[in-house]
PDB file of C-alpha atoms in Angstrom:
ATOM      1  CA  UNK N 165      -0.451  12.947 -19.829  1.00 74.00           C
ATOM      2  CA  UNK N 166      -1.759  10.408 -17.392  1.00 85.00           C
ATOM      3  CA  UNK N 167      -1.917  11.282 -13.738  1.00 94.00           C
ATOM      4  CA  UNK N 168       1.073   9.824 -11.638  1.00 95.00           C
ATOM      5  CA  UNK N 169      -1.717   8.106  -9.276  1.00 97.00           C
ATOM      6  CA  UNK N 170      -3.377   6.432 -12.415  1.00 97.00           C
ATOM      7  CA  UNK N 171      -0.603   3.795 -12.252  1.00 96.00           C
ATOM      8  CA  UNK N 172       0.934   4.310  -8.792  1.00 97.00           C
ATOM      9  CA  UNK N 173       3.055   1.107  -8.817  1.00 98.00           C
ATOM     10  CA  UNK N 174       4.715   1.828 -12.381  1.00 98.00           C
ATOM     11  CA  UNK N 175       5.089   5.552 -11.388  1.00 98.00           C
ATOM     12  CA  UNK N 176       6.753   4.613  -8.035  1.00 98.00           C
ATOM     13  CA  UNK N 177       9.032   2.081  -9.730  1.00 98.00           C
ATOM     14  CA  UNK N 178      10.069   4.496 -12.247  1.00 97.00           C
ATOM     15  CA  UNK N 179      10.619   7.515 -10.261  1.00 97.00           C
ATOM     16  CA  UNK N 180      11.322   7.787  -6.405  1.00 97.00           C
ATOM     17  CA  UNK N 181      11.619   3.834  -5.819  1.00 98.00           C
ATOM     18  CA  UNK N 182      13.189   2.961  -8.950  1.00 97.00           C
ATOM     19  CA  UNK N 183      16.309   1.905  -7.226  1.00 97.00           C
ATOM     20  CA  UNK N 184      14.151  -0.972  -5.814  1.00 97.00           C
ATOM     21  CA  UNK N 185      12.579  -2.220  -9.122  1.00 98.00           C
ATOM     22  CA  UNK N 186      13.243  -5.511 -10.445  1.00 98.00           C
ATOM     23  CA  UNK N 187      12.390  -6.040 -14.113  1.00 97.00           C
ATOM     24  CA  UNK N 188      12.558  -3.580 -17.140  1.00 96.00           C
ATOM     25  CA  UNK N 189      10.536  -1.520 -19.678  1.00 96.00           C
ATOM     26  CA  UNK N 190       7.856  -4.039 -20.178  1.00 97.00           C
ATOM     27  CA  UNK N 191       7.273  -4.908 -16.312  1.00 98.00           C
ATOM     28  CA  UNK N 192       8.533  -4.106 -12.924  1.00 98.00           C
ATOM     29  CA  UNK N 193       7.886  -5.365  -9.372  1.00 98.00           C
ATOM     30  CA  UNK N 194       9.235  -4.675  -6.101  1.00 98.00           C
ATOM     31  CA  UNK N 195      11.601  -7.445  -4.467  1.00 97.00           C
ATOM     32  CA  UNK N 196       8.944  -9.992  -3.053  1.00 94.00           C
ATOM     33  CA  UNK N 197      10.467  -9.814   0.515  1.00 94.00           C
ATOM     34  CA  UNK N 198       9.212  -6.147   0.536  1.00 96.00           C
ATOM     35  CA  UNK N 199       5.985  -6.319  -1.209  1.00 96.00           C
ATOM     36  CA  UNK N 200       4.379  -8.372  -3.995  1.00 97.00           C
ATOM     37  CA  UNK N 201       3.393  -5.242  -6.082  1.00 98.00           C
ATOM     38  CA  UNK N 202       4.127  -5.322  -9.703  1.00 98.00           C
ATOM     39  CA  UNK N 203       2.906  -3.425 -12.784  1.00 98.00           C
ATOM     40  CA  UNK N 204       3.311  -3.184 -16.582  1.00 97.00           C
ATOM     41  CA  UNK N 205       3.070   0.028 -18.778  1.00 94.00           C
ATOM     42  CA  UNK N 206       0.527  -1.992 -21.084  1.00 93.00           C
ATOM     43  CA  UNK N 207      -1.444  -5.102 -20.165  1.00 94.00           C
ATOM     44  CA  UNK N 208      -0.185  -6.697 -23.223  1.00 94.00           C
ATOM     45  CA  UNK N 209       1.024 -10.503 -23.820  1.00 94.00           C
ATOM     46  CA  UNK N 210       4.712  -9.118 -23.664  1.00 95.00           C
ATOM     47  CA  UNK N 211       4.066  -7.455 -20.504  1.00 96.00           C
ATOM     48  CA  UNK N 212       2.522 -10.464 -18.866  1.00 97.00           C
ATOM     49  CA  UNK N 213       5.384 -12.504 -20.219  1.00 96.00           C
ATOM     50  CA  UNK N 214       8.103 -10.154 -18.687  1.00 97.00           C
ATOM     51  CA  UNK N 215       6.161 -10.362 -15.407  1.00 97.00           C
ATOM     52  CA  UNK N 216       5.826 -14.181 -15.438  1.00 96.00           C
ATOM     53  CA  UNK N 217       9.589 -14.566 -16.203  1.00 97.00           C
ATOM     54  CA  UNK N 218      10.516 -12.633 -12.929  1.00 97.00           C
ATOM     55  CA  UNK N 219       7.974 -15.050 -10.716  1.00 97.00           C
ATOM     56  CA  UNK N 220       9.211 -18.141  -9.276  1.00 95.00           C
ATOM     57  CA  UNK N 221       7.120 -21.172  -7.730  1.00 93.00           C
ATOM     58  CA  UNK N 222       4.296 -19.887  -5.775  1.00 94.00           C
ATOM     59  CA  UNK N 223       5.224 -16.367  -5.687  1.00 96.00           C
ATOM     60  CA  UNK N 224       2.246 -13.843  -6.321  1.00 97.00           C
ATOM     61  CA  UNK N 225       2.103 -10.441  -8.244  1.00 98.00           C
ATOM     62  CA  UNK N 226      -0.428  -7.821  -6.987  1.00 97.00           C
ATOM     63  CA  UNK N 227      -1.590  -5.313  -9.766  1.00 97.00           C
ATOM     64  CA  UNK N 228      -3.374  -2.144  -9.090  1.00 96.00           C
ATOM     65  CA  UNK N 229      -5.189  -0.933 -12.349  1.00 96.00           C
ATOM     66  CA  UNK N 230      -7.694   1.489 -13.517  1.00 94.00           C
ATOM     67  CA  UNK N 231      -9.608  -1.176 -15.376  1.00 94.00           C
ATOM     68  CA  UNK N 232     -10.312  -4.753 -14.837  1.00 94.00           C
ATOM     69  CA  UNK N 233      -7.485  -7.271 -15.857  1.00 95.00           C
ATOM     70  CA  UNK N 234      -7.918 -10.043 -18.276  1.00 93.00           C
ATOM     71  CA  UNK N 235      -5.551 -12.922 -17.154  1.00 91.00           C
ATOM     72  CA  UNK N 236      -3.597 -14.854 -19.740  1.00 94.00           C
ATOM     73  CA  UNK N 237      -3.789 -18.491 -19.636  1.00 94.00           C
ATOM     74  CA  UNK N 238      -0.290 -18.878 -17.864  1.00 95.00           C
ATOM     75  CA  UNK N 239      -1.640 -17.134 -14.855  1.00 97.00           C
ATOM     76  CA  UNK N 240      -4.470 -17.901 -12.343  1.00 96.00           C
ATOM     77  CA  UNK N 241      -6.363 -15.256 -10.717  1.00 96.00           C
ATOM     78  CA  UNK N 242      -6.411 -15.462  -6.900  1.00 97.00           C
ATOM     79  CA  UNK N 243      -8.391 -12.248  -6.288  1.00 96.00           C
ATOM     80  CA  UNK N 244      -9.970  -9.507  -8.276  1.00 97.00           C
ATOM     81  CA  UNK N 245     -11.635  -6.842  -6.145  1.00 96.00           C
ATOM     82  CA  UNK N 246     -12.328  -3.136  -6.548  1.00 97.00           C
ATOM     83  CA  UNK N 247     -10.783  -0.710  -4.219  1.00 96.00           C
ATOM     84  CA  UNK N 248     -10.759   3.241  -3.762  1.00 97.00           C
ATOM     85  CA  UNK N 249      -7.845   5.571  -4.165  1.00 97.00           C
ATOM     86  CA  UNK N 250      -8.163   8.442  -1.553  1.00 97.00           C
ATOM     87  CA  UNK N 251      -6.163  11.467  -1.523  1.00 97.00           C
ATOM     88  CA  UNK N 252      -5.712  14.534   0.873  1.00 93.00           C
ATOM     89  CA  UNK N 253      -4.069  15.727   4.091  1.00 91.00           C
ATOM     90  CA  UNK N 254      -5.873  14.002   7.107  1.00 88.00           C
ATOM     91  CA  UNK N 255      -6.984  16.413   9.797  1.00 85.00           C
ATOM     92  CA  UNK N 256      -4.568  17.152  12.463  1.00 88.00           C
ATOM     93  CA  UNK N 257      -5.316  14.839  15.708  1.00 89.00           C
ATOM     94  CA  UNK N 258      -3.217  15.709  18.555  1.00 88.00           C
ATOM     95  CA  UNK N 259      -1.580  12.605  20.217  1.00 91.00           C
ATOM     96  CA  UNK N 260      -2.378  13.845  23.781  1.00 88.00           C
ATOM     97  CA  UNK N 261      -0.614  11.667  26.177  1.00 92.00           C
ATOM     98  CA  UNK N 262      -0.221   8.704  23.720  1.00 94.00           C
ATOM     99  CA  UNK N 263       3.395   7.977  22.967  1.00 96.00           C
ATOM    100  CA  UNK N 264       4.117   7.431  19.282  1.00 97.00           C
ATOM    101  CA  UNK N 265       7.094   5.311  18.411  1.00 97.00           C
ATOM    102  CA  UNK N 266       9.133   5.017  15.210  1.00 98.00           C
ATOM    103  CA  UNK N 267       9.228   1.212  14.379  1.00 98.00           C
ATOM    104  CA  UNK N 268      12.302  -0.395  12.978  1.00 96.00           C
ATOM    105  CA  UNK N 269      13.671  -3.964  12.442  1.00 96.00           C
ATOM    106  CA  UNK N 270      13.377  -5.024  15.957  1.00 97.00           C
ATOM    107  CA  UNK N 271       9.562  -4.375  15.836  1.00 98.00           C
ATOM    108  CA  UNK N 272       9.136  -6.462  12.808  1.00 97.00           C
ATOM    109  CA  UNK N 273       7.733  -9.810  14.501  1.00 97.00           C
ATOM    110  CA  UNK N 274       5.149  -7.468  16.390  1.00 98.00           C
ATOM    111  CA  UNK N 275       4.355  -5.594  13.053  1.00 98.00           C
ATOM    112  CA  UNK N 276       3.909  -9.079  11.291  1.00 97.00           C
ATOM    113  CA  UNK N 277       1.563 -10.270  14.082  1.00 97.00           C
ATOM    114  CA  UNK N 278      -0.627  -7.281  14.202  1.00 97.00           C
ATOM    115  CA  UNK N 279      -0.981  -7.011  10.400  1.00 96.00           C
ATOM    116  CA  UNK N 280      -1.691 -10.757  10.113  1.00 96.00           C
ATOM    117  CA  UNK N 281      -4.505 -10.062  12.857  1.00 96.00           C
ATOM    118  CA  UNK N 282      -5.981  -7.085  11.155  1.00 94.00           C
ATOM    119  CA  UNK N 283      -5.323  -7.756   7.544  1.00 91.00           C
ATOM    120  CA  UNK N 284      -4.831  -4.192   6.382  1.00 89.00           C
ATOM    121  CA  UNK N 285      -3.048  -5.418   3.015  1.00 86.00           C
ATOM    122  CA  UNK N 286       0.141  -7.138   2.187  1.00 89.00           C
ATOM    123  CA  UNK N 287       2.901  -6.781   4.893  1.00 93.00           C
ATOM    124  CA  UNK N 288       5.943  -8.604   4.689  1.00 93.00           C
ATOM    125  CA  UNK N 289       9.367  -8.824   6.558  1.00 93.00           C
ATOM    126  CA  UNK N 290      11.029  -5.912   4.843  1.00 95.00           C
ATOM    127  CA  UNK N 291       7.963  -3.830   4.075  1.00 96.00           C
ATOM    128  CA  UNK N 292       9.119  -1.347   6.524  1.00 95.00           C
ATOM    129  CA  UNK N 293      12.039  -0.492   4.514  1.00 95.00           C
ATOM    130  CA  UNK N 294       9.660   1.279   2.222  1.00 96.00           C
ATOM    131  CA  UNK N 295       9.370   4.308   4.400  1.00 96.00           C
ATOM    132  CA  UNK N 296       8.639   5.555   8.166  1.00 97.00           C
ATOM    133  CA  UNK N 297       6.344   3.334  10.239  1.00 98.00           C
ATOM    134  CA  UNK N 298       4.975   4.620  13.555  1.00 98.00           C
ATOM    135  CA  UNK N 299       3.281   2.450  16.365  1.00 98.00           C
ATOM    136  CA  UNK N 300       1.676   2.679  19.626  1.00 98.00           C
ATOM    137  CA  UNK N 301       2.243   0.244  22.465  1.00 98.00           C
ATOM    138  CA  UNK N 302       0.121  -0.475  25.418  1.00 97.00           C
ATOM    139  CA  UNK N 303       1.871  -2.558  28.022  1.00 95.00           C
ATOM    140  CA  UNK N 304       4.740  -3.376  25.784  1.00 96.00           C
ATOM    141  CA  UNK N 305       2.353  -4.795  23.036  1.00 98.00           C
ATOM    142  CA  UNK N 306       1.963  -3.143  19.667  1.00 98.00           C
ATOM    143  CA  UNK N 307      -1.522  -2.376  19.268  1.00 98.00           C
ATOM    144  CA  UNK N 308      -1.721   0.080  16.363  1.00 98.00           C
ATOM    145  CA  UNK N 309       0.597   1.214  13.656  1.00 97.00           C
ATOM    146  CA  UNK N 310       0.576   3.041  10.200  1.00 97.00           C
ATOM    147  CA  UNK N 311       3.432   3.793   7.774  1.00 97.00           C
ATOM    148  CA  UNK N 312       4.434   4.708   4.317  1.00 97.00           C
ATOM    149  CA  UNK N 313       4.767   2.516   1.059  1.00 97.00           C
ATOM    150  CA  UNK N 314       4.500   3.397  -2.527  1.00 97.00           C
ATOM    151  CA  UNK N 315       6.082   6.745  -3.514  1.00 98.00           C
ATOM    152  CA  UNK N 316       5.192   7.919  -6.984  1.00 98.00           C
ATOM    153  CA  UNK N 317       6.469  11.096  -8.107  1.00 96.00           C
ATOM    154  CA  UNK N 318       5.376  13.866  -5.618  1.00 96.00           C
ATOM    155  CA  UNK N 319       2.988  11.460  -3.651  1.00 98.00           C
ATOM    156  CA  UNK N 320       3.201   9.132  -0.799  1.00 98.00           C
ATOM    157  CA  UNK N 321       0.956   6.214   0.078  1.00 98.00           C
ATOM    158  CA  UNK N 322      -0.075   5.732   3.812  1.00 97.00           C
ATOM    159  CA  UNK N 323      -0.485   2.098   4.613  1.00 95.00           C
ATOM    160  CA  UNK N 324      -0.794  -0.566   7.271  1.00 94.00           C
ATOM    161  CA  UNK N 325      -3.244   1.566   9.126  1.00 93.00           C
ATOM    162  CA  UNK N 326      -4.502  -0.964  11.782  1.00 94.00           C
ATOM    163  CA  UNK N 327      -5.480  -1.264  15.453  1.00 96.00           C
ATOM    164  CA  UNK N 328      -5.691  -4.338  17.568  1.00 97.00           C
ATOM    165  CA  UNK N 329      -9.503  -5.264  17.981  1.00 96.00           C
ATOM    166  CA  UNK N 330      -9.063  -5.199  21.736  1.00 97.00           C
ATOM    167  CA  UNK N 331      -7.533  -1.574  21.612  1.00 96.00           C
ATOM    168  CA  UNK N 332     -10.221   0.200  19.192  1.00 94.00           C
ATOM    169  CA  UNK N 333     -12.319   3.166  20.176  1.00 93.00           C
ATOM    170  CA  UNK N 334      -9.242   5.262  21.569  1.00 93.00           C
ATOM    171  CA  UNK N 335      -8.552   7.116  18.333  1.00 92.00           C
ATOM    172  CA  UNK N 336      -5.182   5.347  17.822  1.00 95.00           C
ATOM    173  CA  UNK N 337      -5.851   5.006  13.986  1.00 91.00           C
ATOM    174  CA  UNK N 338      -6.489   8.673  13.534  1.00 91.00           C
ATOM    175  CA  UNK N 339      -3.780   9.870  15.623  1.00 94.00           C
ATOM    176  CA  UNK N 340      -1.235   7.765  13.510  1.00 95.00           C
ATOM    177  CA  UNK N 341      -2.643   8.633  10.347  1.00 93.00           C
ATOM    178  CA  UNK N 342      -2.482  12.293  11.347  1.00 94.00           C
ATOM    179  CA  UNK N 343       1.279  11.714  12.447  1.00 96.00           C
ATOM    180  CA  UNK N 344       2.318  10.036   9.251  1.00 96.00           C
ATOM    181  CA  UNK N 345       0.587  12.576   7.150  1.00 96.00           C
ATOM    182  CA  UNK N 346       2.415  15.503   8.877  1.00 95.00           C
ATOM    183  CA  UNK N 347       5.828  13.877   8.022  1.00 96.00           C
ATOM    184  CA  UNK N 348       4.816  13.400   4.355  1.00 97.00           C
ATOM    185  CA  UNK N 349       3.477  16.967   3.904  1.00 96.00           C
ATOM    186  CA  UNK N 350       6.604  18.425   5.749  1.00 96.00           C
ATOM    187  CA  UNK N 351       8.734  16.947   2.895  1.00 96.00           C
ATOM    188  CA  UNK N 352       6.482  18.691   0.489  1.00 97.00           C
ATOM    189  CA  UNK N 353       4.770  15.509  -0.717  1.00 97.00           C
ATOM    190  CA  UNK N 354       0.975  14.691  -1.001  1.00 97.00           C
ATOM    191  CA  UNK N 355      -0.532  11.894   1.145  1.00 97.00           C
ATOM    192  CA  UNK N 356      -2.947   9.210  -0.433  1.00 97.00           C
ATOM    193  CA  UNK N 357      -4.050   5.720   0.340  1.00 97.00           C
ATOM    194  CA  UNK N 358      -5.935   2.720  -1.068  1.00 96.00           C
ATOM    195  CA  UNK N 359      -8.771   0.856   0.511  1.00 95.00           C
ATOM    196  CA  UNK N 360     -10.935  -1.992  -0.627  1.00 94.00           C
ATOM    197  CA  UNK N 361     -14.386  -0.795  -1.597  1.00 96.00           C
ATOM    198  CA  UNK N 362     -16.009  -3.158   0.738  1.00 95.00           C
ATOM    199  CA  UNK N 363     -14.282  -1.806   3.849  1.00 92.00           C
ATOM    200  CA  UNK N 364     -17.046   1.036   4.329  1.00 93.00           C
ATOM    201  CA  UNK N 365     -15.954   1.591   7.856  1.00 88.00           C
ATOM    202  CA  UNK N 366     -12.362   2.591   6.755  1.00 89.00           C
ATOM    203  CA  UNK N 367     -13.663   4.827   4.059  1.00 93.00           C
ATOM    204  CA  UNK N 368     -16.003   6.552   6.564  1.00 91.00           C
ATOM    205  CA  UNK N 369     -13.052   7.003   8.925  1.00 85.00           C
ATOM    206  CA  UNK N 370     -10.728   8.471   6.059  1.00 91.00           C
ATOM    207  CA  UNK N 371     -13.619  10.786   5.075  1.00 92.00           C
ATOM    208  CA  UNK N 372     -13.932  11.850   8.486  1.00 88.00           C
ATOM    209  CA  UNK N 373     -10.119  12.764   8.237  1.00 87.00           C
ATOM    210  CA  UNK N 374     -10.863  14.874   5.289  1.00 90.00           C
ATOM    211  CA  UNK N 375      -9.727  12.621   2.626  1.00 94.00           C
ATOM    212  CA  UNK N 376     -11.797  12.132  -0.646  1.00 97.00           C
ATOM    213  CA  UNK N 377     -11.954   9.436  -3.152  1.00 97.00           C
ATOM    214  CA  UNK N 378      -9.918  10.214  -6.409  1.00 97.00           C
ATOM    215  CA  UNK N 379     -10.807   7.189  -8.179  1.00 97.00           C
ATOM    216  CA  UNK N 380     -11.688   3.520  -8.317  1.00 97.00           C
ATOM    217  CA  UNK N 381      -9.042   0.792  -8.818  1.00 95.00           C
ATOM    218  CA  UNK N 382      -9.057  -2.865  -9.520  1.00 96.00           C
ATOM    219  CA  UNK N 383      -6.750  -5.040  -7.331  1.00 97.00           C
ATOM    220  CA  UNK N 384      -5.796  -8.066  -8.933  1.00 97.00           C
ATOM    221  CA  UNK N 385      -3.633 -10.981  -7.391  1.00 97.00           C
ATOM    222  CA  UNK N 386      -1.919 -13.361  -9.895  1.00 97.00           C
ATOM    223  CA  UNK N 387       0.092 -16.564  -9.646  1.00 97.00           C
ATOM    224  CA  UNK N 388       1.484 -18.564 -12.553  1.00 96.00           C
ATOM    225  CA  UNK N 389      -0.143 -21.676 -13.508  1.00 93.00           C
ATOM    226  CA  UNK N 390       1.745 -24.824 -12.269  1.00 80.00           C
TER     227      UNK N 390
END
């Protein structure tokens, strides 16, 4: 049997997050207002046809696949880049005198602004609905955040780990990564995350936090041809 994390998007949309799934047996995706992630059990013509039928206008679909994707003629490829899937429980980092906040709907504008600046990956107006998001504010400004995204089987993905460039060097990323992972493991789940292979500094950070690379993935962003 394939490992649940070999196809994390499909596994999430057929297990713990199946209530969010749009589509059916040949292709599924999250609502685009939450995240553009989609997947198919097989990268077949029928699978791509089913995915394309769900996509409207300029909508994109982001795939995480073990192998490179060959794109059918009805799609154009906007991005194809390797990434690493890392797994493990990050080392415990005490918050000290740092106040960790649980973020919600009222924080969405600030979350959107921070992720637009730091570009940790896709983040939309409803992404926070996928799980708990924690943040740190300095002088009222949201300067760091981290949260939960995909939830395939017994695993929970940590995501949007980002720190404002003007507030780096204080350990905020490690503090939030540790806090999120504690919540995940307290529920009996296993933390994991994804990071682009080119992001050597982030990979080094996660390694210092006792996480290890499980496998390489291929991140593909598709859009329908006009």
